[in-house]
Structure formats: structure tokens, C-alpha cells
Amino acid sequence: MRSSRCSDILDSQTGAPLTTSFNEQFDQLGTWRREFALRLKLLSEWMKDNELLDAAVEERLRRLGTQVRSDKVMVAFVAEFSRGKSEMINAVFFAGYGRRIMPASAGRTTMCPTEMGYDADVPPCLRLLPIESRLEPQALMEWRMVPEKWTRIDLDVNNPQQLASALEKVAETRKVTQDEARALGFWHSQAPEDNPMVDAQGMVEVPKWRHALINIAHPLLKQGLVILDTPGLNAIGAEPELTVSLIPQAHAVVFILGADTGVTKSDLAIWREHLATETDTAETRLIVLNKIDTLWDDLSTAAQIEAQIERQKASTAEILGVPQDRVIAVSAQKGLVAKVTNDEKLLQRSCLPLLEDALGRGMMGKRQRILGNAMAVGITDLRAETARVINIRKRDLTEQMMELKGLQGKNAVVIKHMRSRISQEQAEFDLGGAKIHAVRSVHLKLLREVFGILGSTTLKKEMSQLSGRLLEKGLKLGVKRAYGETFDRLRTNLKKVQTLCGEIQAMLGGTFRQLNGEYGFSLQAPSEPQMAQYVTDLDMVERSHIQYLGIGNAFKLAQPDFADRLVRALSTRLRSVHEMALADVELWSKSAAAQLDAQLRERRRNFSRRIEAIDRIQQAAGGLEDRIQDIDQQEAALSHVELKLTELTDYLIAVNQPISTPVDIEFA
Ligand SMILES: Nc1nc2c(ncn2[C@@H]2O[C@H](COP(=O)(O)OP(=O)(O)O)[C@@H](O)[C@H]2O)c(=O)[nH]1
Ligand SMILES: [Mg+2]
């Protein structure tokens, strides 16, 4: 990360800003993704035209396309109330609307976690999940699947005033009794200092909504950005799913402190309970010291103010235990004002561009690299497989050519004899089908075992066992063990899956080699799915739970619905890990089957072509020379296809291409 002194933002020679705004970076990523998706589509069409697109290849291309098009980048803003999360979101993303979009003024703070994104299938709207949904067992993820249970308010995107006033709903609250507050997860007798204030009537104020989803066609959101705005500690603590699922999955988390308040006890609690993690995710955490304008003071010199900001940054870094250059000092409010009034000087003074640069360069750059690598791996495999199919075609043509040349100058009897030999070969080949059938059934049997291990029944059993353990009295200290046992079993399951896949792979390898030898195929088993990444995912999920429960939240387990909610959230998360693993296994086995099908098909076609050629030769004088010429042409065409394949895939494999190259692909 660059030094975050405000004065560094301008180029000393030209005075031009050196930073790139988050919006620009995100736009570039979006352009790259769109172009990539377009080129994938062109490749897929070209393959189809050349009969190179079997079902598995088609599915792989489609998946890569979906991945590159719908890749989401989530930036979460997490902090105690009133540190300026909503103001920062307004300043970084929504200044173009010329006014505040997220409510951010004293007394109007966000009360529920609010996610902003874009879904083309839904009209622009705000959807609100009532807080009472907490009384029901479903996890937040499950509520997302039932949009009709949410209160929907349509948004008029061309009317910033309507937009802003509709969004004020996220600040709504309700008064409830202490018992109700307890049932909703906002009241804990064991931690009285964290409870909300009780009014003269004995009522407490709680958020009216549990979660808000904002769907607007903002250019950044349309390109896959998802912004998560969270309320303060009390509300985050009441929704474990935020801490154990949503926040850990964010690609960047911006943690905000106030220069006016310094690091308070509750700031520290949020940091420790929800954000501090091991080093591997540390770089996705941005620490922002907001409201530096409160230190601006006409009686001090610029140097004095700067020195004070530096001192605050140093002490913040020390308290949080991070290097000082990880702390960025800004004024969100002045940044917003500066953008809305086009005041470049104020914008630089607000230091907001520094934050945007860190977000843009750090997060977006990394995202593109990860995505680009995934694409490169996928396309490299695909190209190798397709090249094999082309090679078979070439070899078939060569053989046919030799066969025909051998007939030059031969009489009708020889030609007739040749025809019957080919027919016999064809019949023998068809008989070999039984063996292939046997291989398939073993393959399927092993696959069924994999599906059993990763299926929902296994997971349900594990989860109910874990729930039971968490509800045991006096478990507090044994939480780690209970999780550890469950997760060890889940990890063992993934390892079993890996072993099974290894067996299938070995079997495929053996059979393919045999078929290659016997029939001159060039089958090669696709690379085996790797479970290691899913084991890593499990580790991460386990860590986030243990950390959450380890620090001061374990007492909440005494409430049965809390444990239920937690396990529900865990279960939806784990299900998605299992589903991803299964999808990998499925695609892999589909690829193997499709390869075999493709080569069988090519071979059958080859037989009929050869017979057809001989028939024509028998019918017409000069037919032989015509056929030979014909094959010559086919060979030339195939060489062209081979070149084209390389050309069309080269771009997709080269990661991190300069983004500006226009698409100019001509078709063969
Ligand atoms: N002076 C100053 N006030 C700010 C700044 N950012 C936010 N605020 C104010 O702090 C209060 C809380 O801001 P808000 O964005 O609602 O905080 P949130 O609860 O973290 O979302 C509001 O009154 C904002 O106007 C800033 O950079 N400087
Ligand atoms: Mg807010």
C-alpha cells in the first residue's frame, strides 16, 4: 500500500491526481469481464459450427461464462454506530446522485444490515425482512429464497429524492418489551452492559427490519459490485450469520473508526469479535480513520494538523495491532461534499481518493487476477481436449488417404474385398461397445458413493448432532471441541471423496489406455477434481465460528433458538461448499463420458465415410482421384481449424491482458 499522506496524491510534476478512483478500477474490471465473456461466446459458437462442442465442453464453457459475467465483488463496511459507514458509501459510490442516498445524519443511522446490488430480474426496489423473522428458524440465506416474505418498496432511480426517502426505511425502529427484545436476540441478561436502553415505560428500541436488500441499476452494481452496510455492534451481534458467513466472504472489509472518538471499547469489541483474523485475510481489511475534518482547525497550521492525524493513525494501529500504513485517514463527509460541489481541492484534502485507490487497486486487481487464472486453467484444459479431437480427425484422414492411394491401379475385385474388410472391422468395433458399457456402470457406482457422502442427508445428520452438543449445559469451554469433532468428520468425508475420485481416475486411466491401444483412440482422463480447496473453505468456516463463540458470545448458546439459528446459518454455508464440490465431481465425470462418446462417434463416422468412399469409387470411373482430392481439401480445412483454435483460445489463456484491446475476431 502506498503511503497515505494526503500530500502524496498529486503528481509533483503535473499536479494531476495519481490515484485511480474505485469507480474507474471497477469499470476496467467490468470491461475486461464483458470482453472476456464475449470472446468465450465466440469460441463456443465457432466450436459448435465445427462440431467440436460436445455436451460437457458446452457446459464447461457456459460455466466459465457465467463465472466471468456474474462474478460478484462484495465490499462490507463494518463499524460501531455513527462512525460514518453510510456517509462513506455515499461518498465513494453514490456521489453521482448529487445527494445522500444512504441515510447518514445524526439520529438517522442504519439499523439493519443493508446490501446493495443489482439483479436484472427484479425491478429497482428496496426489500425489507421484518425483524420478527428472527423468531422463525430459517437462516437469512433461506429467507432470500422467498422474496414474497419481504416487504417491497419500488424505487424510482431517476428521482434521488424518492430514492433517499425510501431508503430511510433502513433506519426504522420499533419499541418492544424486554422479553420480546430477548426473543429477538437484542437482550442478554448475562451481558447487561450491551443491552439497549430501557425507556420510562420499560420498553426498548429495536430495529424494525432484520435485513434490507436494495436493487438498483447503478453502473457499479450492474457490474457485480455488492455493498454491505452494517449497523453497530449490538445489531451485528444479534445476527451471527453476518459474522460467520457474510463478512468472512466479503472480498474487502472496511473497518471505520472516528477521529473524534478514537478507538473506543466497542470499536475494539467489533474488531476482535468480528474482524481480526489470521494473516491470510488481513490484506482484505482496510482500516479507516474517518472524520479527520474534526481535527481541521483554523488556529493550527497544516503541518500541525497533519502531525496530529499521523499521531492518531499511529495509536490506532498500535491498539488494533496492525502496521501503521494499513490505516487510512479520511473525511467521508467532506469527500462527499467535495464530489457533489466539484471542489477538487476539498476532495484532495478529504483524502477520500486514497481510500478509493486502496479499494480499487488492491481489491479489483486481485479479483481480476484470480478470475483470470481460473479462466486460463479452464480454457487450457479445453483447448488440449479439443486439440485431441482435431488430431483424431487428422489421423483418420491420413489413414483414409493411405487406404485410397493403396487402391490406385487396383481392379474391382480388390476394391470389393476392401469394402468387406471395412464392414467387418466396423462390426467388430460395434461389439466392443459392451466393454465400454461395463466401465460406465462401475464409474456410476463410485459416483453414487460420492453423492452419498456429500449429499444433504449426511449434512443434516451432522448438523443435528452439533446442535445437540451446543445445547449441552456447561459446554462453553467445549465449544471448540464440539466444532472440531464435527468439522473433522466433514473434512474426513472430503478426503474420502478425494480417494474415491482417485479410484475412478485410475480406472478411467486404465480403460482409456486400453481403448487407446485397441482402437487407436486418444482418450485422456480429464484432471481429477481437487477437494483441497473445499477443505480450506471448511477450515475458514470453522475458524469464523470458533472465533465468534470464543470471544464473549458463547453465553448466548444458553438460548436454544440462538444455537439453532447459528447451526442453521452454518448448515446453509456448508451446503453450498458441498454443492460446489459435487458440481466439480459431476463436471469431471461428464467430461470423461463425453470424451468417450465423442471418440466413439468420430470412429463410427469414419467407418461410414470409408465405406461411402469405396461405394463411389465402385460407381464411377475417376471416382478414386476425386476422393483423394476431397481428402486433401479436408486436411487443409482441418489445419485451418487447428490454427483457429489456437488463435481463439490464446487471448483467453493469457491472464491480465491489457484491458483496452478491442475485440476483432474474424470467422473462418
Ligand atoms: N465531521 C464529520 N462527520 C461525519 C463524517 N462522516 C460521517 N459523519 C457524521 O457522522 C454521523 C454518522 O454517520 P453515518 O454515516 O450515519 O454513520 P454509520 O452509523 O456508521 O452509518 C452523521 O451525522 C454523519 O454526518 C465525517 O467525515 N466528518
Ligand atoms: Mg449507517
Tab-separated table of N, CA and C and ligand atoms in Angstrom, residues 80-87 89 102-105 108-112 114 170 229-232, ligand 2:
chain	number	residue	atom	x	y	z
A	80	GLU	N	-18.834	0.460	14.529
A	80	GLU	CA	-19.836	0.846	15.516
A	80	GLU	C	-20.724	1.934	14.893
A	81	PHE	N	-21.892	2.161	15.517
A	81	PHE	CA	-22.806	3.215	15.082
A	81	PHE	C	-22.080	4.528	14.872
A	82	SER	N	-22.515	5.249	13.857
A	82	SER	CA	-22.096	6.646	13.764
A	82	SER	C	-20.636	6.908	13.443
A	83	ARG	N	-19.936	5.890	12.967
A	83	ARG	CA	-18.549	6.149	12.586
A	83	ARG	C	-18.480	6.711	11.168
A	84	GLY	N	-19.626	6.624	10.467
A	84	GLY	CA	-19.662	7.196	9.119
A	84	GLY	C	-19.685	6.166	7.997
A	85	LYS	N	-20.160	4.953	8.294
A	85	LYS	CA	-20.220	3.913	7.254
A	85	LYS	C	-21.083	4.372	6.082
A	86	SER	N	-22.302	4.800	6.435
A	86	SER	CA	-23.235	5.155	5.359
A	86	SER	C	-22.733	6.375	4.593
A	87	GLU	N	-22.152	7.311	5.325
A	87	GLU	CA	-21.617	8.503	4.667
A	87	GLU	C	-20.502	8.115	3.687
A	89	ILE	N	-20.144	5.263	2.155
A	89	ILE	CA	-20.749	4.593	0.998
A	89	ILE	C	-21.296	5.649	0.031
A	102	MET	N	-27.817	6.885	1.050
A	102	MET	CA	-27.986	6.159	2.314
A	102	MET	C	-28.201	7.193	3.415
A	103	PRO	N	-29.195	6.953	4.292
A	103	PRO	CA	-29.386	7.918	5.373
A	103	PRO	C	-28.131	7.981	6.239
A	104	ALA	N	-27.584	9.158	6.389
A	104	ALA	CA	-26.391	9.326	7.217
A	104	ALA	C	-26.426	10.713	7.824
A	105	SER	N	-27.153	10.834	8.887
A	105	SER	CA	-27.130	12.090	9.609
A	105	SER	C	-27.411	11.719	11.053
A	108	ARG	N	-30.207	9.321	12.405
A	108	ARG	CA	-30.859	8.615	11.291
A	108	ARG	C	-29.938	7.504	10.795
A	109	THR	N	-29.374	6.781	11.693
A	109	THR	CA	-28.405	5.775	11.253
A	109	THR	C	-29.096	4.482	10.831
A	110	THR	N	-28.379	3.756	10.009
A	110	THR	CA	-28.834	2.449	9.550
A	110	THR	C	-29.054	1.539	10.742
A	111	MET	N	-30.199	0.892	10.774
A	111	MET	CA	-30.469	-0.006	11.894
A	111	MET	C	-30.325	-1.467	11.511
A	112	CYS	N	-30.395	-1.751	10.221
A	112	CYS	CA	-30.280	-3.166	9.841
A	112	CYS	C	-29.219	-3.315	8.749
A	114	THR	N	-27.641	-3.749	5.403
A	114	THR	CA	-28.246	-3.372	4.132
A	114	THR	C	-27.306	-3.746	2.998
A	170	VAL	N	-34.449	1.912	6.230
A	170	VAL	CA	-33.459	1.074	6.905
A	170	VAL	C	-33.102	1.626	8.287
A	229	ASP	N	-23.712	-2.589	4.037
A	229	ASP	CA	-23.632	-1.575	5.088
A	229	ASP	C	-24.180	-2.233	6.348
A	230	THR	N	-23.444	-2.137	7.436
A	230	THR	CA	-23.918	-2.813	8.644
A	230	THR	C	-24.217	-1.802	9.740
A	231	PRO	N	-25.124	-2.167	10.647
A	231	PRO	CA	-25.352	-1.314	11.798
A	231	PRO	C	-24.263	-1.562	12.841
A	232	GLY	N	-24.424	-1.028	14.023
A	232	GLY	CA	-23.360	-1.142	15.029
A	232	GLY	C	-23.255	-2.499	15.697
B	2	MG	MG	-25.323	3.794	8.672
